[in-house]
Short mmCIF file of C-alpha atoms in Angstrom, two decimals:
data_model
loop_
_atom_site.label_atom_id
_atom_site.label_comp_id
_atom_site.label_asym_id
_atom_site.label_seq_id
_atom_site.Cartn_x
_atom_site.Cartn_y
_atom_site.Cartn_z
CA MET A 6 2.88 -62.21 10.40
CA THR A 7 4.79 -65.17 9.50
CA SER A 8 8.21 -65.08 7.64
CA ASN A 9 11.45 -66.87 7.88
CA HIS A 10 12.39 -64.97 10.94
CA THR A 11 12.43 -67.44 13.93
CA ASP A 12 13.68 -65.55 16.87
CA CYS A 13 13.08 -61.92 18.18
CA HIS A 14 16.09 -59.70 17.33
CA TYR A 15 16.12 -58.19 20.90
CA CYS A 16 15.01 -60.86 23.45
CA LEU A 17 15.93 -63.89 21.27
CA GLN A 18 12.67 -65.61 22.13
CA SER A 19 11.06 -67.87 19.31
CA LEU A 20 8.66 -65.99 17.04
CA ARG A 21 6.94 -69.29 15.83
CA GLY A 22 3.23 -68.74 16.09
CA ARG A 23 3.47 -65.34 17.51
CA LYS A 24 2.95 -61.78 16.11
CA TYR A 25 5.89 -59.67 15.29
CA ALA A 26 7.04 -56.59 13.45
CA LEU A 27 9.79 -55.81 11.26
CA ARG A 28 12.29 -52.91 11.50
CA GLU A 29 15.21 -52.42 9.14
CA GLU A 30 14.79 -56.04 8.21
CA ASN A 31 14.95 -57.34 11.82
CA ALA A 32 12.05 -59.10 13.43
CA TYR A 33 10.92 -58.18 16.85
CA CYS A 34 8.23 -59.61 19.11
CA VAL A 35 5.34 -57.11 19.83
CA ARG A 36 6.48 -56.42 23.46
CA CYS A 37 9.91 -55.66 22.34
CA TYR A 38 9.03 -53.67 19.54
CA ASP A 39 6.66 -51.40 21.41
CA SER A 40 9.09 -50.99 24.28
CA LEU A 41 11.92 -50.10 21.96
CA PHE A 42 10.26 -48.14 19.17
CA ALA A 43 6.84 -47.17 19.88
CA ASN A 44 5.91 -43.40 19.70
CA SER A 45 4.56 -41.57 22.90
CA CYS A 46 0.85 -40.17 22.21
CA GLU A 47 0.73 -36.37 22.54
CA GLU A 48 -2.48 -36.53 24.36
CA CYS A 49 -2.26 -39.54 26.64
CA LYS A 50 1.43 -39.87 26.95
CA GLN A 51 1.04 -43.62 26.40
CA PRO A 52 2.86 -45.67 23.83
CA ILE A 53 1.19 -46.08 20.49
CA GLU A 54 1.58 -49.90 20.12
CA CYS A 55 2.21 -51.53 16.94
CA ASP A 56 -1.23 -52.85 16.52
CA SER A 57 -2.62 -49.36 17.02
CA LYS A 58 -2.84 -46.71 14.23
CA ASP A 59 -0.33 -43.89 14.66
CA LEU A 60 -1.30 -40.42 13.52
CA ALA A 61 1.49 -38.13 12.98
CA TYR A 62 1.66 -34.30 12.44
CA LYS A 63 4.95 -32.32 12.24
CA GLY A 64 6.86 -34.89 14.15
CA ARG A 65 4.18 -35.38 16.81
CA HIS A 66 2.13 -38.61 17.26
CA TRP A 67 -1.33 -39.52 18.52
CA HIS A 68 -3.46 -42.51 19.12
CA GLU A 69 -6.46 -42.46 16.68
CA ALA A 70 -8.87 -41.97 19.72
CA CYS A 71 -6.62 -39.14 20.94
CA PHE A 72 -6.50 -37.20 17.71
CA LYS A 73 -9.15 -34.59 18.60
CA CYS A 74 -9.76 -30.85 18.67
CA ALA A 75 -8.32 -29.33 21.78
CA LYS A 76 -11.47 -27.05 22.31
CA CYS A 77 -14.54 -29.10 21.44
CA ASN A 78 -12.96 -32.76 21.59
CA ARG A 79 -14.40 -33.62 18.24
CA SER A 80 -12.26 -36.25 16.41
CA LEU A 81 -9.99 -34.81 13.70
CA VAL A 82 -9.32 -38.13 11.97
CA GLU A 83 -9.70 -37.49 8.18
CA LYS A 84 -11.05 -34.10 8.82
CA PRO A 85 -9.39 -30.70 8.03
CA PHE A 86 -7.70 -29.08 11.02
CA ALA A 87 -5.46 -26.20 11.96
CA ALA A 88 -2.61 -25.76 14.56
CA LYS A 89 -2.39 -22.76 16.96
CA ASP A 90 0.23 -22.56 19.74
CA GLU A 91 0.92 -26.36 19.51
CA LEU A 92 -2.98 -27.17 19.83
CA LEU A 93 -4.82 -28.83 17.09
CA LEU A 94 -8.31 -27.35 16.50
CA CYS A 95 -11.12 -28.27 13.98
CA THR A 96 -11.75 -25.56 11.44
CA GLY A 97 -14.90 -24.43 13.21
CA CYS A 98 -13.18 -23.71 16.55
CA TYR A 99 -10.11 -22.38 14.83
CA SER A 100 -12.36 -20.01 12.83
CA ASP A 101 -14.13 -18.77 15.89
CA GLU A 102 -11.03 -18.04 17.82
CA TYR A 103 -8.55 -16.87 15.29
CA SER A 104 -9.73 -16.50 11.75
CA SER A 105 -9.94 -13.06 10.05
CA LYS A 106 -13.17 -11.56 9.00
CA CYS A 107 -13.59 -10.53 5.45
CA PHE A 108 -13.57 -6.70 5.12
CA HIS A 109 -16.33 -6.92 2.31
CA CYS A 110 -18.81 -9.61 3.54
CA GLN A 111 -17.66 -9.73 7.20
CA ARG A 112 -17.84 -13.46 7.01
CA THR A 113 -15.06 -15.66 8.50
CA ILE A 114 -12.23 -16.61 6.10
CA MET A 115 -11.78 -20.25 6.68
CA PRO A 116 -8.40 -21.94 7.31
CA GLY A 117 -7.00 -23.17 4.00
CA SER A 118 -8.93 -20.81 1.85
CA ARG A 119 -7.06 -18.12 -0.01
CA LYS A 120 -6.91 -14.80 1.66
CA MET A 121 -6.10 -11.44 0.21
CA GLU A 122 -4.44 -8.81 2.40
CA PHE A 123 -4.69 -5.04 1.45
CA LYS A 124 -4.24 -1.89 3.53
CA GLY A 125 -4.32 -3.95 6.86
CA SER A 126 -7.62 -5.65 6.08
CA SER A 127 -8.34 -9.25 4.95
CA TRP A 128 -10.62 -10.46 2.14
CA HIS A 129 -11.91 -13.63 0.46
CA GLU A 130 -10.44 -13.88 -2.80
CA SER A 131 -13.86 -13.84 -4.31
CA CYS A 132 -14.79 -10.71 -2.49
CA PHE A 133 -11.71 -8.78 -3.65
CA VAL A 134 -12.98 -7.48 -6.80
CA CYS A 135 -13.28 -4.29 -8.86
CA GLN A 136 -16.38 -2.29 -7.62
CA HIS A 137 -17.23 -1.62 -11.32
CA CYS A 138 -16.55 -4.60 -13.42
CA ARG A 139 -16.62 -7.15 -10.53
CA GLN A 140 -13.53 -8.97 -11.84
CA PRO A 141 -11.04 -10.29 -9.40
CA LEU A 142 -8.30 -8.08 -8.48
CA GLY A 143 -5.79 -10.61 -7.10
CA THR A 144 -2.62 -8.96 -7.39
CA LYS A 145 -3.20 -6.57 -10.22
CA PRO A 146 -2.60 -2.89 -9.99
CA LEU A 147 -5.75 -1.11 -8.38
CA ILE A 148 -6.97 2.25 -7.25
CA THR A 149 -8.93 2.95 -4.19
CA LYS A 150 -11.77 5.64 -4.16
CA ASP A 151 -14.22 6.34 -1.29
CA ASN A 152 -13.02 2.99 0.32
CA GLU A 153 -13.96 1.02 -2.84
CA ASN A 154 -11.39 -0.79 -5.07
CA TYR A 155 -11.29 -0.48 -8.82
CA CYS A 156 -9.01 -2.05 -11.50
CA VAL A 157 -7.07 0.70 -13.31
CA PRO A 158 -8.99 0.64 -16.66
CA CYS A 159 -12.36 0.96 -14.75
CA TYR A 160 -11.07 3.76 -12.51
CA GLU A 161 -9.68 5.76 -15.51
CA LYS A 162 -13.19 5.39 -17.33
CA GLN A 163 -15.23 6.28 -14.31
CA PHE A 164 -13.23 8.91 -12.58
CA ALA A 165 -9.72 9.84 -13.93
CA HIS A 166 -9.15 13.25 -15.23
CA HIS A 167 -7.18 13.83 -18.46
CA CYS A 168 -4.21 16.30 -18.58
CA TYR A 169 -5.11 19.44 -20.37
CA SER A 170 -1.63 19.31 -21.94
CA CYS A 171 -0.86 15.80 -22.99
CA LYS A 172 -4.58 14.48 -22.81
CA LYS A 173 -3.48 11.45 -20.98
CA VAL A 174 -5.02 10.14 -17.63
CA ILE A 175 -3.88 11.56 -14.44
CA THR A 176 -3.66 8.62 -11.98
CA SER A 177 -2.32 10.47 -8.95
CA GLY A 178 -1.35 13.98 -7.80
CA GLY A 179 -1.58 16.69 -10.48
CA VAL A 180 -2.02 20.28 -10.61
CA THR A 181 -5.27 22.47 -11.21
CA TYR A 182 -4.77 25.55 -13.27
CA HIS A 183 -7.61 27.59 -14.58
CA ASP A 184 -10.00 24.86 -13.51
CA GLN A 185 -8.13 22.34 -15.83
CA PRO A 186 -6.11 19.36 -14.50
CA TRP A 187 -2.47 18.95 -15.43
CA HIS A 188 0.27 16.22 -14.73
CA LYS A 189 2.88 17.86 -12.67
CA GLU A 190 5.38 17.20 -15.26
CA CYS A 191 3.32 18.89 -17.79
CA PHE A 192 2.67 22.11 -15.97
CA LEU A 193 5.38 24.07 -17.55
CA CYS A 194 6.45 27.68 -17.89
CA ALA A 195 5.19 28.95 -21.31
CA GLY A 196 8.39 30.61 -21.84
CA CYS A 197 11.40 28.41 -20.86
CA LYS A 198 9.40 25.23 -20.43
CA ALA A 199 10.61 24.73 -16.76
CA GLN A 200 8.37 22.80 -14.36
CA LEU A 201 6.17 25.05 -12.37
CA SER A 202 4.70 22.58 -9.81
CA GLY A 203 5.38 23.78 -6.38
CA GLN A 204 7.07 26.94 -7.67
CA ARG A 205 5.66 30.64 -7.78
CA PHE A 206 4.39 31.66 -11.23
CA ILE A 207 2.34 34.47 -12.97
CA SER A 208 -0.43 34.15 -15.40
CA LYS A 209 -0.74 35.81 -18.63
CA ASP A 210 -3.45 35.26 -21.21
CA GLU A 211 -4.28 32.14 -19.56
CA TYR A 212 -0.63 30.71 -19.70
CA PRO A 213 1.68 30.23 -16.76
CA TYR A 214 5.17 31.77 -16.71
CA CYS A 215 8.01 31.71 -14.27
CA GLU A 216 8.99 35.09 -12.78
CA ASP A 217 12.00 35.45 -14.91
CA CYS A 218 10.17 34.50 -18.25
CA PHE A 219 7.23 36.88 -17.22
CA GLY A 220 9.64 39.61 -16.59
CA LYS A 221 11.42 39.27 -19.84
CA LEU A 222 8.40 38.75 -22.03
CA HIS A 223 5.58 40.70 -20.55
CA ALA A 224 6.48 42.82 -17.41
CA LYS A 225 6.54 46.52 -17.55
CA LYS A 226 9.95 48.05 -16.82
CA CYS A 227 10.64 50.27 -13.93
CA ALA A 228 11.21 53.73 -15.20
CA ALA A 229 14.26 54.11 -12.60
CA CYS A 230 16.12 50.79 -12.50
CA LYS A 231 14.80 49.42 -15.83
CA LYS A 232 14.01 45.93 -14.21
CA PRO A 233 10.69 44.09 -14.77
CA ILE A 234 7.88 44.95 -12.35
CA THR A 235 6.17 41.54 -11.78
CA ALA A 236 4.18 42.36 -8.75
CA LEU A 237 4.92 38.70 -7.56
CA GLY A 238 4.46 37.95 -3.88
CA GLY A 239 2.43 41.26 -3.39
CA ALA A 240 5.20 43.73 -4.36
CA LYS A 241 3.93 47.38 -4.70
CA PHE A 242 4.59 49.45 -7.60
CA VAL A 243 3.63 53.26 -8.79
CA SER A 244 2.26 54.21 -11.85
CA PHE A 245 2.07 57.65 -13.44
CA GLU A 246 1.49 58.91 -16.98
CA GLU A 247 2.01 55.46 -18.50
CA ARG A 248 5.29 55.03 -16.63
CA GLN A 249 5.89 52.54 -13.67
CA TRP A 250 8.37 52.30 -10.82
CA HIS A 251 8.95 49.77 -8.14
CA GLU A 252 7.75 51.46 -4.90
CA GLU A 253 11.21 51.28 -3.55
CA CYS A 254 12.65 53.08 -6.80
CA PHE A 255 10.11 55.94 -6.80
CA ASN A 256 12.42 58.55 -5.29
CA CYS A 257 13.11 62.28 -5.91
CA ALA A 258 15.54 62.39 -8.81
CA LYS A 259 17.45 65.09 -6.80
CA CYS A 260 17.52 64.28 -3.07
CA SER A 261 16.36 60.60 -3.35
CA VAL A 262 13.60 60.99 -0.71
CA PRO A 263 10.96 58.31 -1.23
CA LEU A 264 7.88 59.87 -2.89
CA ALA A 265 5.39 56.92 -2.73
CA ASP A 266 3.38 58.54 0.10
CA LEU A 267 4.18 62.07 -0.57
CA GLY A 268 3.13 64.60 -3.35
CA PHE A 269 5.59 65.20 -6.17
CA LEU A 270 6.18 67.19 -9.21
CA THR A 271 7.61 66.52 -12.61
CA GLN A 272 10.51 68.00 -14.20
CA GLY A 273 11.09 66.75 -17.80
CA ASN A 274 11.11 62.97 -17.39
CA ASP A 275 12.12 63.22 -13.51
CA VAL A 276 9.93 63.21 -10.57
CA ILE A 277 10.99 65.33 -7.73
CA CYS A 278 9.61 66.20 -4.23
CA HIS A 279 8.04 69.67 -3.57
CA ARG A 280 10.98 70.80 -1.56
CA CYS A 281 13.49 70.27 -4.67
CA GLY A 282 10.83 71.84 -6.89
CA SER A 283 10.66 74.99 -5.04
CA ALA A 284 14.39 75.34 -4.35
#
């Protein structure tokens, strides 16, 4: 280098006919520049002199000859590489040691390539596709069936049930009633329209009813207490000559003794025990 600078800014020796380096518009002889400003090589720990190529990565520096894979020692100059625990590795060594395997093709997902994550597994972007139409899923909504992924339109065409009530697709959950699928929010009491999913209900003429509506609309009334007999939950009742009683209401009209497991007599509209009938 030649310029108008005549002396080294640090040692003040003449630079005429000598190589020098500039820093912040000041000229330094090579020896002073290297001792003052040269970076230390991460590999060999020696200064990277001004006449050597200084390769830098994230604030660290290497001689060109020292910039190599920590495992196989191949040069990384002008080649793709990856860093792991402060070590530089060529893509091949990094893949062998650390790269994920694609859940679909079981091949290594190379550093720098786009990786999709789903349910704890990794995929190549090109492998993460709808099982039916083979279009990339990317970040689109998807549905999994039998360990295969489908875009929502394909899943609905191939597998989804349609609600018996509203005829729309059931994408998750649902209720089955009389072998027909229903949305939970569509499975309502035929009387009061309250949701029945997770509730006890009674069927009548293929329609579901909550206990209250069934009792009001369809249940027979107890001849004694006049309340509906629903038989919900296995409740027992007694029937005699077109009349019905709750089992606990089927008592002697005179002495109130339970008659469910005993013989009884009729007296007008009343049922009585044999003892009261013979009195």
